[in-house]
Amino acid sequence: SITIQNSGGTNIIDSSGLVSTSAFQFGGTVFANNSRTTSSGTYVDLSNTSLNIVLSRASNVLIMALATTRFNNMAIDDTKAGNVAMNINGTTEDWPPSMIAPASTTTNTWSPASIQETLSYIKIKQFLSGTNTIKLQFNTSGGAGTSVFEILDTSIHYVVLGN
């Protein structure tokens, strides 16, 4: 049987296969369970959602994020939508596919503020060596309504796919 070690003597591959705890870095998680709101039409930072990923070389990184959303102060004819985006090293990327919590309704038989939606993000991105920052941003778009987009719970996780 063959064992492959890194320069520090840690087993990366052994007779059973890939040693995932050595080969894949799970570096951090950020959780926030406080209410944050916006009525801004441009993306603004979502507080308590910033996470640094420090890499010794360029690597592919699996990013996973969740955001529980709802609308407050929504009029029945409100046509606004709430948007959540991932900001990676200063560049805002809309979540694929389009992650929009709808804010419009044509009936008043239910309260839009009572509807919560969990938006999720899972994507593999290539990062350069050094410190990389990921964070969530949010805004409202469309229409002239008065709705306030609210984020309740958020979490961001990552796994470096190889060292």
XYZ file of C-alpha atoms in Angstrom:
163
model
C 0.000 0.000 0.000
C 1.063 3.567 -0.680
C 0.670 6.593 1.562
C 1.099 10.125 0.222
C 1.954 12.873 2.690
C 2.202 16.641 2.387
C 5.419 18.515 3.221
C 4.368 18.639 6.894
C 4.085 14.854 7.135
C 0.263 14.743 7.171
C -1.316 11.826 5.285
C -3.288 13.067 2.282
C -3.936 9.691 0.622
C -3.580 6.336 2.369
C -4.536 2.721 1.608
C -8.223 3.582 2.231
C -8.237 6.546 -0.148
C -8.368 10.326 0.191
C -8.041 11.598 3.767
C -10.695 14.316 3.589
C -9.838 15.936 6.916
C -6.353 16.665 5.579
C -7.193 17.417 1.951
C -10.228 19.681 2.451
C -10.026 22.763 4.659
C -13.213 23.672 6.501
C -12.215 27.094 7.619
C -15.154 28.940 8.994
C -18.781 29.645 9.482
C -20.578 32.863 10.282
C -24.095 32.848 11.745
C -26.393 35.765 12.524
C -29.895 35.494 13.923
C -30.828 39.133 14.260
C -33.204 41.211 12.143
C -31.656 43.458 9.492
C -33.772 45.600 7.133
C -33.365 47.762 4.042
C -35.493 49.804 1.680
C -32.432 50.712 -0.418
C -32.560 50.268 -4.170
C -28.822 49.565 -4.329
C -27.007 46.675 -2.708
C -25.905 47.336 0.867
C -23.865 45.105 3.147
C -25.827 42.747 5.350
C -24.338 43.159 8.829
C -22.717 40.181 10.559
C -22.178 38.212 7.334
C -18.535 38.822 6.451
C -16.117 35.892 6.330
C -12.420 35.802 5.370
C -10.893 32.828 3.578
C -7.093 32.723 3.797
C -5.417 30.515 1.170
C -1.765 29.608 0.712
C -2.380 29.097 -3.035
C -5.158 29.519 -5.601
C -7.945 27.037 -4.869
C -11.505 26.141 -5.719
C -13.839 26.878 -2.804
C -17.344 25.564 -2.205
C -19.454 28.388 -0.732
C -22.803 27.731 0.936
C -25.098 30.434 2.323
C -28.644 30.697 3.654
C -30.817 33.748 4.333
C -34.326 33.723 5.800
C -36.274 36.682 4.388
C -39.625 38.453 4.654
C -41.229 41.833 3.954
C -42.490 44.370 6.459
C -44.792 47.357 5.859
C -46.064 45.999 2.556
C -49.019 47.577 0.822
C -51.342 45.316 -1.174
C -50.343 47.014 -4.442
C -46.632 46.985 -3.630
C -44.536 45.661 -6.527
C -41.117 45.668 -4.890
C -38.935 42.595 -4.654
C -36.148 41.771 -2.230
C -32.799 40.630 -3.562
C -29.869 38.948 -1.838
C -26.403 38.782 -3.400
C -22.984 37.408 -2.540
C -20.121 39.926 -2.557
C -16.788 38.242 -3.271
C -13.661 40.368 -2.884
C -15.621 43.561 -3.548
C -17.635 42.302 -6.536
C -21.372 41.796 -6.056
C -22.748 38.705 -7.764
C -26.474 38.020 -7.947
C -27.204 34.543 -6.679
C -27.806 31.984 -9.440
C -30.546 31.188 -10.168
C -32.373 34.435 -9.464
C -32.999 34.516 -5.727
C -35.799 36.997 -5.244
C -38.357 36.981 -2.466
C -41.501 38.343 -4.206
C -43.258 41.239 -2.565
C -46.429 41.600 -4.601
C -49.949 40.316 -4.099
C -53.349 41.067 -5.534
C -55.374 39.912 -2.577
C -55.480 40.909 1.053
C -56.467 37.475 2.339
C -52.966 36.950 3.732
C -50.276 39.166 5.159
C -47.115 39.297 3.034
C -45.113 39.999 6.199
C -46.218 36.626 7.545
C -44.608 34.773 4.628
C -40.955 33.835 5.088
C -38.701 32.469 2.386
C -35.287 30.879 2.789
C -32.862 31.733 0.010
C -29.898 29.426 -0.529
C -26.606 29.769 -2.372
C -24.265 26.921 -3.285
C -21.460 27.616 -5.735
C -17.860 26.628 -6.435
C -15.642 29.651 -7.076
C -11.914 29.894 -7.753
C -10.053 32.107 -5.291
C -6.509 33.469 -5.463
C -3.932 32.916 -2.744
C -4.080 35.341 0.182
C -7.080 36.725 2.051
C -10.435 36.570 0.259
C -13.572 38.158 1.731
C -17.117 36.957 1.155
C -20.224 38.656 2.531
C -23.925 38.970 1.854
C -25.627 42.097 0.508
C -29.300 42.933 -0.027
C -31.639 45.508 -1.593
C -35.170 46.084 -2.848
C -36.016 46.582 -6.499
C -38.935 47.369 -8.775
C -42.018 49.433 -8.163
C -42.606 52.422 -5.941
C -44.017 50.577 -2.972
C -43.150 51.075 0.662
C -42.064 47.579 1.586
C -39.043 47.031 3.799
C -37.024 43.888 3.037
C -36.023 42.056 6.200
C -33.361 39.396 6.670
C -33.796 37.276 9.768
C -31.295 34.409 9.976
C -28.160 34.044 7.868
C -25.265 31.642 7.635
C -22.217 31.303 5.398
C -19.990 28.216 5.216
C -17.100 27.200 3.007
C -14.903 24.218 2.179
C -11.596 24.569 0.323
C -11.517 21.781 -2.268
C -7.901 20.732 -1.830
C -4.935 22.493 -0.275
